[in-house]
Amino acid sequence: MAHVLDHIFTTLLLVSLTSLAILSAGHALINKRDPRSALGWILTCLAIPFFGPLFYWGMGVNRIYSRAKRWHREAGPAPVLPQPPADLPPTKLPGELSYLRELRNLSERVVSTQLLPGNHLVPLENGEEAYPAMLAAIDAAQSSVHLSTYIFDGDETGKRFIRALTRAANRGVEVRVIVDSLGEKYSVPTAWELLKGSKVEFMRFLPLRPGGYMNLRNHRKIMVVDGMTGFTGGMNIGSRHMVNGPPPVVKDLHFQVTGPVVADLQRTFLEDWHFAKGKQLTDARYFPPLSEAGTALVRAVSDGPDKDFRKLNWIILGALSCARRTVTIVTPYFIPDRPLISALITAALRGVEITLVLPEVNNLPYVQWASNSYLWELLQQGVCIYAQPAPFVHSKFMVVDRSWSLIGSANLDPRSLRLNFEFNLEVYDLNFAAQLEDRCQATLALSREITLAEVDARSLPVKLRDAAAKLFSPYL
C-alpha cells in the first residue's frame, strides 16, 4: 500500500512540475516581445524543474505596469484639473526649427500636454545657484508652495528649506511637500521628522511595501510657487549639491521656469498629490493666468510605469532620427537598451556628430561597470565618449543641432525610462540649446576622451566583471 501511495505521489509531483513548466513556458511564449528573451525563459522553464518556473515568475514577468496602474486605481479617479483649450492649433515651429516638425508630431501623439510658446528657462548650476533662487521664491510665496523631490536630506541645506517652508506655512501659504519613501531613507533625520508639528502638509510617495521597495519610485524634482514660478531638473535637496562645501559633493544642474508651461508642472504635482494623499485639489487658484516670459517653446513630459507609452524613450529615439548635425548627451547613468544603441549608431553612420559625456567615477560602481560594457559598440561606429573628472556629476540633458533640448529628472537607463516616475521638458529654442551646448563644451575641455583602444585594453577580470553587471541591466 505504501508503495502504491509513493507511486501516486511521485506521479502527481511529476505531473504538477510538468504542468507548471509548460504553463510558464507558454506564458513566456505569448507575453515576451523579444524572441531571444522568450526562448531563454522557455528553455529555463522546461530544463530546470520547479526552479526554472520559479525564477521566471519571480524575475521574468513584468509586473511593474500592472502594479502601478493598480495603485493609481486605489487612489481613486484622477483629478479633473483646469486645462488649456483643447481646440488650439498645434504651435508652429519657427522657420529655423521647421525641420523638427516630425519630432513635434511624434511628441504630440504620445504626450497629452501641448507644446506651449512664451517660456523662459534659466540654468542654475549646483546648489550655490539653485538653492538661493528656490529659497527666495519660497520666502516670496503668497498663496502656495508645492515641492516634490526624490531625496530631501536632513542636513544643514535641508534644514534651510525646512525653515523656509515652515515660515511660509506660518504666514498662511499652503505648503505641500512630497518626498519619495525610498529617497527619504537616504537621510537621518528625515524631512518628515523635521517638519513634524509644522503647518506644512507632508506626504510620502508610495510608502514602502512588499514588491515596491526598489521600483515605482517618484524620481521627479518639481517646485511650483504661487502657480507662476517653477523649478525642475535633476537636483535633489541636500548639502551634497553645494560643491564648495565639504566632500562628498555632487555637481548638478537645475532650471527655473516661467511662462505658460508652469501650469503643467503644477498639474503634475497635483496629480501626484492626489495619488499620495487621495485628495483632489482642483481649485482654479492653483492655475493663475500666465503671461509669456520668453521665446522658448516647451512641452512637459510626465512619464512613469503606469503610462501606456514609453514616452521619453520614444521622444529620445525620435530626436536622434531627426538630428542633422550634432547630438550632445550628458547623463550620470548610461545603460542603453538595444533600440537606443541602434539609434545612436544609425545617427553616427548618417554623419551626425554624437558626443556622450559620462562621469569619470560613478557613485554607483555597479552601474558604471554595466555601462562600460556598452561603450565599445558605440566607439566602433564613431560616437565620441568623454569622462568628466571628479566630483561626481549628476547633470542630465540632451541637445540636438543646438536647436532642441531635453532636460529633467530622467537618466538614460531602464530605471528612469521604465521603472520610475519622471518629469522632463522638451525645449525648442536656439538660445537655450546654445547655453546647454556651451556648458558642455566647457566641460569637454576638462574631460578625458575614452578611446576604443582603452576599452579593449581592459583586463580579462575587468571585462568579466563588467559583462556580469551588464546581465542585470534591466534592474539597475
XYZ file of C-alpha atoms in Angstrom:
476
model
C 0.000 0.000 0.000
C 2.814 2.378 0.896
C 4.479 1.563 -2.425
C 1.287 2.466 -4.310
C 0.951 5.762 -2.395
C 4.575 6.582 -3.142
C 3.956 5.861 -6.820
C 0.819 8.069 -6.855
C 2.665 10.892 -5.050
C 5.586 10.682 -7.496
C 3.238 10.706 -10.469
C 1.307 13.704 -9.138
C 4.556 15.545 -8.435
C 5.845 14.913 -11.962
C 2.531 15.952 -13.491
C 2.478 19.114 -11.369
C 6.067 20.056 -12.227
C 5.500 19.340 -15.912
C 2.277 21.345 -15.954
C 3.969 24.245 -14.175
C 6.861 24.169 -16.642
C 4.529 24.055 -19.673
C 2.294 26.797 -18.259
C 5.286 29.038 -17.522
C 6.874 28.380 -20.911
C 3.558 29.131 -22.635
C 3.227 32.388 -20.705
C 6.738 33.406 -21.811
C 5.971 32.443 -25.410
C 2.859 34.620 -25.542
C 3.959 37.614 -23.487
C 7.662 38.139 -24.174
C 8.182 40.635 -27.008
C 11.862 39.861 -27.529
C 12.174 36.374 -29.112
C 15.618 35.884 -27.539
C 14.187 36.562 -24.094
C 11.221 34.310 -24.810
C 13.464 31.456 -25.952
C 15.744 31.845 -22.927
C 12.878 31.705 -20.451
C 11.179 28.812 -22.272
C 14.366 26.743 -22.068
C 14.833 27.724 -18.413
C 11.282 26.690 -17.519
C 11.477 23.365 -19.342
C 15.059 22.401 -18.477
C 15.166 23.212 -14.752
C 12.300 21.540 -12.852
C 10.496 23.762 -10.342
C 13.321 26.321 -10.042
C 13.104 27.352 -13.695
C 9.419 28.376 -13.465
C 10.113 29.859 -10.019
C 12.818 32.110 -11.477
C 10.548 33.054 -14.361
C 7.594 34.132 -12.218
C 9.928 35.902 -9.819
C 12.146 37.748 -12.292
C 10.839 37.238 -15.811
C 7.316 38.629 -15.508
C 6.936 42.384 -15.768
C 4.506 43.378 -13.018
C 5.642 46.982 -12.981
C 2.957 48.307 -15.310
C 0.045 46.405 -13.765
C 1.146 47.227 -10.208
C 1.494 50.932 -10.997
C -1.943 51.011 -12.654
C -3.476 49.202 -9.684
C -2.010 51.622 -7.144
C -3.292 54.538 -9.197
C -6.771 52.981 -9.218
C -6.604 52.598 -5.451
C -6.052 56.361 -5.166
C -9.400 56.967 -6.884
C -10.333 58.800 -10.094
C -7.725 61.238 -11.357
C -8.459 64.873 -10.500
C -10.079 66.983 -13.209
C -7.667 69.907 -13.363
C -8.010 73.105 -15.392
C -6.618 72.524 -18.867
C -5.681 74.812 -21.767
C -8.243 74.891 -24.608
C -8.154 71.570 -26.448
C -9.029 73.085 -29.841
C -5.915 75.240 -30.112
C -3.989 74.587 -33.358
C -0.554 72.974 -32.950
C 2.132 75.503 -32.124
C 4.001 76.432 -35.272
C 7.737 75.997 -35.208
C 9.848 78.952 -36.331
C 11.485 78.598 -39.732
C 14.915 77.587 -38.449
C 13.305 74.755 -36.447
C 10.750 73.641 -39.036
C 12.772 70.528 -39.885
C 11.860 69.241 -36.389
C 8.122 69.134 -37.156
C 8.217 65.321 -37.335
C 9.641 65.234 -33.804
C 6.940 67.658 -32.679
C 4.294 65.433 -34.313
C 5.699 62.378 -32.522
C 5.589 64.125 -29.151
C 2.020 65.270 -29.728
C 0.933 61.690 -30.379
C 2.487 60.181 -27.257
C 2.149 63.100 -24.810
C -1.155 64.691 -23.818
C 0.374 68.075 -22.955
C 0.681 70.844 -25.513
C 3.805 72.482 -26.871
C 3.479 75.945 -25.341
C 5.145 79.167 -26.534
C 6.394 82.082 -24.468
C 8.521 80.353 -21.845
C 11.844 81.269 -20.247
C 14.299 78.844 -18.659
C 17.320 79.763 -16.552
C 20.011 77.114 -15.904
C 21.082 77.030 -12.254
C 24.397 75.323 -11.596
C 24.800 73.380 -8.369
C 23.287 74.271 -5.040
C 25.161 77.566 -4.985
C 22.877 78.911 -7.738
C 19.757 76.755 -7.424
C 19.060 76.842 -3.695
C 19.152 80.638 -3.174
C 16.710 81.076 -6.070
C 14.391 78.389 -4.704
C 14.547 79.703 -1.145
C 13.897 83.268 -2.317
C 10.831 82.045 -4.221
C 9.535 80.256 -1.104
C 10.080 83.369 1.027
C 8.188 85.466 -1.550
C 5.290 82.997 -1.863
C 1.819 84.449 -1.290
C -0.599 81.574 -1.860
C 1.029 78.154 -2.403
C 4.302 76.250 -2.459
C 4.296 72.753 -3.941
C 7.530 70.783 -3.691
C 8.212 67.239 -4.899
C 11.647 65.628 -4.658
C 13.234 62.208 -4.553
C 15.733 62.995 -1.769
C 15.274 65.630 0.939
C 18.283 65.470 3.246
C 18.056 66.486 6.881
C 21.453 68.241 6.777
C 22.066 71.991 7.014
C 20.797 72.665 3.481
C 17.703 70.586 4.092
C 17.080 72.470 7.325
C 17.289 75.782 5.454
C 14.457 74.556 3.245
C 12.555 73.255 6.275
C 12.759 76.685 7.896
C 11.690 78.491 4.727
C 8.754 76.132 4.158
C 7.686 76.446 7.782
C 7.845 80.249 7.646
C 5.697 80.239 4.515
C 3.108 77.935 6.101
C 3.029 80.058 9.266
C 2.116 83.169 7.296
C -0.834 81.388 5.657
C 0.711 79.994 2.474
C -0.492 76.498 1.514
C 2.674 74.398 1.605
C 2.692 70.799 0.380
C 5.703 68.515 0.147
C 6.045 65.078 -1.479
C 9.163 63.002 -0.827
C 9.652 59.530 -2.246
C 9.533 56.987 0.561
C 12.712 55.257 -0.632
C 14.584 58.507 -1.256
C 13.581 59.620 2.237
C 15.710 56.829 3.701
C 18.892 58.462 2.414
C 18.853 60.890 5.334
C 18.658 60.947 9.128
C 16.783 62.883 10.371
C 14.187 62.747 7.607
C 12.291 65.733 6.246
C 9.106 64.312 7.760
C 10.683 64.269 11.212
C 11.914 67.838 10.806
C 8.506 69.059 9.596
C 6.540 67.239 12.278
C 4.326 69.653 14.183
C 4.507 72.346 11.490
C 1.669 73.522 9.257
C 3.366 72.031 6.193
C 1.414 69.164 4.633
C 3.800 66.278 4.019
C 3.242 63.056 2.079
C 5.445 60.096 1.276
C 5.145 58.769 -2.253
C 4.370 55.034 -2.206
C 5.207 54.037 1.373
C 7.463 51.010 1.254
C 5.625 47.744 0.889
C 6.435 44.227 -0.399
C 7.293 44.287 -4.090
C 7.620 48.050 -4.235
C 10.904 48.714 -2.487
C 13.212 49.472 -5.415
C 10.783 50.123 -8.252
C 7.919 52.537 -8.912
C 9.805 55.394 -7.281
C 8.934 59.068 -7.770
C 12.162 60.472 -9.172
C 10.621 63.829 -10.163
C 12.007 67.133 -8.917
C 9.356 69.856 -9.136
C 8.704 73.028 -7.197
C 5.912 75.448 -8.091
C 5.370 78.706 -6.216
C 2.018 80.526 -6.477
C 1.356 78.600 -9.689
C 3.604 81.070 -11.512
C 7.254 80.140 -10.958
C 8.591 76.634 -11.424
C 11.826 74.782 -10.730
C 12.734 71.406 -12.185
C 15.727 69.369 -13.277
C 17.868 66.708 -11.660
C 18.797 68.247 -8.317
C 17.613 66.848 -5.004
C 17.730 68.873 -1.768
C 20.861 68.451 0.291
C 24.296 69.851 1.072
C 25.936 67.336 -1.265
C 24.998 69.699 -4.136
C 26.984 72.552 -2.575
C 30.216 71.936 -4.476
C 32.144 74.486 -2.448
C 31.315 72.603 0.735
C 32.956 69.573 2.329
C 33.046 66.284 0.398
C 31.416 64.219 -0.836
C 29.853 66.618 -3.314
C 27.666 66.125 -6.377
C 27.615 68.587 -9.273
C 24.207 69.104 -10.872
C 22.039 71.378 -12.979
C 18.576 72.692 -12.170
C 16.278 75.111 -14.011
C 13.993 77.986 -13.113
C 10.947 78.075 -15.386
C 8.488 80.887 -16.073
C 5.734 81.102 -18.650
C 2.673 79.049 -19.633
C 4.361 75.642 -19.171
C 4.491 76.210 -15.387
C 0.834 75.143 -15.344
C 1.925 71.676 -16.476
C 4.441 71.455 -13.632
C 1.557 72.321 -11.308
C -0.722 69.676 -12.844
C 1.939 67.020 -12.437
C 2.428 67.878 -8.768
C -1.314 67.920 -8.050
C -1.785 64.551 -9.766
C 0.994 63.110 -7.596
C -0.559 64.718 -4.519
C -3.870 63.071 -5.319
C -2.110 59.740 -5.777
C -0.169 60.069 -2.499
C -2.904 61.570 -0.316
C -6.104 60.594 -2.132
C -7.237 64.215 -2.086
C -8.166 66.185 -5.172
C -7.041 69.810 -5.421
C -8.743 71.276 -8.467
C -9.302 74.893 -7.464
C -8.598 77.382 -10.250
C -6.486 79.468 -7.862
C -3.654 76.989 -8.396
C -3.682 77.954 -12.068
C -3.392 81.740 -12.338
C -3.126 83.382 -15.768
C 0.427 83.008 -17.059
C 1.878 85.641 -19.360
C 4.561 84.912 -21.904
C 8.000 85.268 -20.328
C 10.355 84.354 -23.158
C 10.764 82.761 -26.577
C 11.080 79.061 -25.745
C 8.549 76.520 -26.985
C 8.282 73.953 -24.193
C 6.333 70.756 -23.637
C 6.099 68.982 -20.291
C 6.688 65.223 -20.473
C 5.443 63.363 -17.414
C 6.309 59.688 -17.697
C 6.064 56.641 -15.485
C 5.456 52.884 -15.329
C 1.687 53.477 -15.243
C 1.697 55.026 -18.723
C 0.625 53.163 -21.832
C 3.572 54.519 -23.837
C 7.262 54.788 -23.036
C 7.038 58.473 -23.839
C 10.542 59.611 -23.014
C 12.115 56.658 -24.765
C 10.192 57.316 -27.977
C 10.903 61.039 -27.886
C 14.631 60.394 -27.448
C 14.632 57.942 -30.352
C 12.669 60.444 -32.437
C 15.137 63.218 -31.666
C 18.051 61.020 -32.738
C 16.327 60.199 -36.007
C 15.727 63.908 -36.746
C 19.246 65.091 -35.906
C 21.177 66.541 -38.818
C 24.498 67.754 -37.433
C 25.143 67.181 -33.731
C 23.761 65.357 -30.693
C 25.101 66.031 -27.214
C 24.074 63.769 -24.332
C 25.147 64.362 -20.737
C 23.976 61.723 -18.262
C 25.257 60.286 -14.964
C 23.864 56.811 -15.644
C 24.057 55.261 -19.120
C 22.608 51.783 -19.597
C 21.077 51.773 -23.093
C 18.706 49.181 -24.486
C 19.115 47.790 -27.997
C 16.833 50.355 -29.730
C 18.787 53.249 -28.191
C 22.131 51.730 -29.189
C 20.820 51.225 -32.722
C 19.520 54.796 -32.898
C 22.842 56.242 -31.710
C 24.834 54.149 -34.172
C 22.440 54.887 -37.043
C 22.710 58.620 -36.412
C 26.520 58.393 -36.239
C 26.645 56.454 -39.502
C 24.478 59.141 -41.121
C 27.234 61.604 -40.300
C 25.772 63.129 -37.147
C 28.456 64.077 -34.623
C 27.401 62.390 -31.388
C 29.022 63.295 -28.080
C 28.265 61.300 -24.944
C 29.517 62.683 -21.627
C 29.655 60.397 -18.569
C 31.203 60.696 -15.087
C 34.776 59.523 -14.683
C 33.827 57.945 -11.350
C 30.229 56.957 -10.695
C 28.602 56.992 -7.261
C 27.129 53.577 -8.150
C 30.077 51.396 -9.233
C 27.949 48.515 -10.495
C 26.119 50.902 -12.843
C 29.444 52.119 -14.209
C 30.573 48.524 -14.715
C 27.472 47.740 -16.750
C 27.841 50.991 -18.683
C 31.449 50.167 -19.589
C 30.344 47.011 -21.364
C 28.268 49.026 -23.870
C 30.888 51.601 -24.851
C 32.955 49.613 -27.357
C 29.960 49.129 -29.633
C 29.391 52.888 -29.853
C 33.070 53.791 -30.122
C 33.478 51.421 -33.070
C 30.950 53.455 -35.049
C 32.356 56.884 -34.306
C 30.421 58.005 -31.220
C 32.650 60.294 -29.134
C 32.588 59.466 -25.418
C 34.098 61.618 -22.677
C 34.614 61.104 -18.940
C 34.028 64.106 -16.672
C 36.531 64.386 -13.816
C 35.502 64.147 -10.176
C 33.466 65.174 -8.302
C 30.549 63.048 -9.472
C 28.382 64.923 -11.991
C 24.651 64.234 -11.757
C 23.640 66.650 -14.569
C 21.468 65.283 -17.360
C 20.428 66.872 -20.632
C 20.320 66.228 -24.363
C 20.790 68.760 -27.168
C 20.147 68.214 -30.883
C 21.642 70.560 -33.509
C 21.877 73.405 -30.960
C 18.101 73.687 -31.536
C 16.182 71.194 -29.392
C 16.843 70.208 -25.791
C 15.576 67.680 -23.277
C 16.035 68.441 -19.572
C 14.617 66.998 -16.376
C 14.935 64.130 -13.945
C 15.356 61.111 -16.240
C 18.630 59.281 -16.797
C 19.400 57.106 -19.797
C 18.837 53.830 -18.007
C 15.978 51.333 -17.552
C 15.147 52.634 -14.082
C 14.303 56.088 -15.432
C 12.815 55.019 -18.759
C 10.772 52.072 -17.462
C 10.565 51.826 -13.667
C 10.382 55.343 -12.183
C 8.026 58.304 -12.341
C 9.950 61.066 -14.133
C 9.384 64.634 -15.307
C 11.145 66.256 -18.254
C 10.764 69.275 -20.515
C 11.429 69.249 -24.237
C 12.510 72.700 -25.379
C 12.554 74.149 -28.892
C 14.749 77.228 -28.550
C 18.054 78.178 -30.153
C 19.286 80.363 -27.296
C 18.568 77.806 -24.585
C 20.128 74.969 -26.607
C 23.208 77.116 -27.181
C 23.530 77.728 -23.427
C 23.495 73.989 -22.715
C 25.854 73.253 -25.601
C 28.319 75.887 -24.438
C 28.261 74.431 -20.920
C 29.035 71.037 -22.377
C 31.911 72.382 -24.471
C 33.428 73.951 -21.355
C 33.110 70.573 -19.637
C 34.765 68.745 -22.541
C 37.807 70.978 -22.212
C 38.338 69.477 -18.743
C 37.277 65.917 -19.604
C 39.132 62.883 -20.878
C 38.151 61.230 -24.144
C 37.531 57.494 -23.853
C 39.026 55.561 -26.759
C 38.244 52.187 -28.259
C 41.810 51.084 -27.507
C 41.290 51.910 -23.838
C 38.052 49.911 -23.651
C 39.617 46.967 -25.473
C 42.637 47.058 -23.146
C 40.592 46.228 -20.046
C 41.944 43.161 -18.306
C 40.011 39.895 -18.531
C 38.787 40.077 -14.903
C 37.505 43.619 -15.508
C 35.763 42.571 -18.722
C 34.132 39.656 -16.916
C 33.031 41.959 -14.067
C 31.551 44.497 -16.491
C 29.819 41.792 -18.550
C 28.349 40.234 -15.413
C 26.977 43.620 -14.330
C 25.514 44.052 -17.815
C 23.379 40.947 -17.296
C 21.451 42.881 -14.638
C 20.964 45.967 -16.814
C 17.145 45.779 -16.769
C 17.165 46.079 -12.984
C 19.945 48.673 -12.410
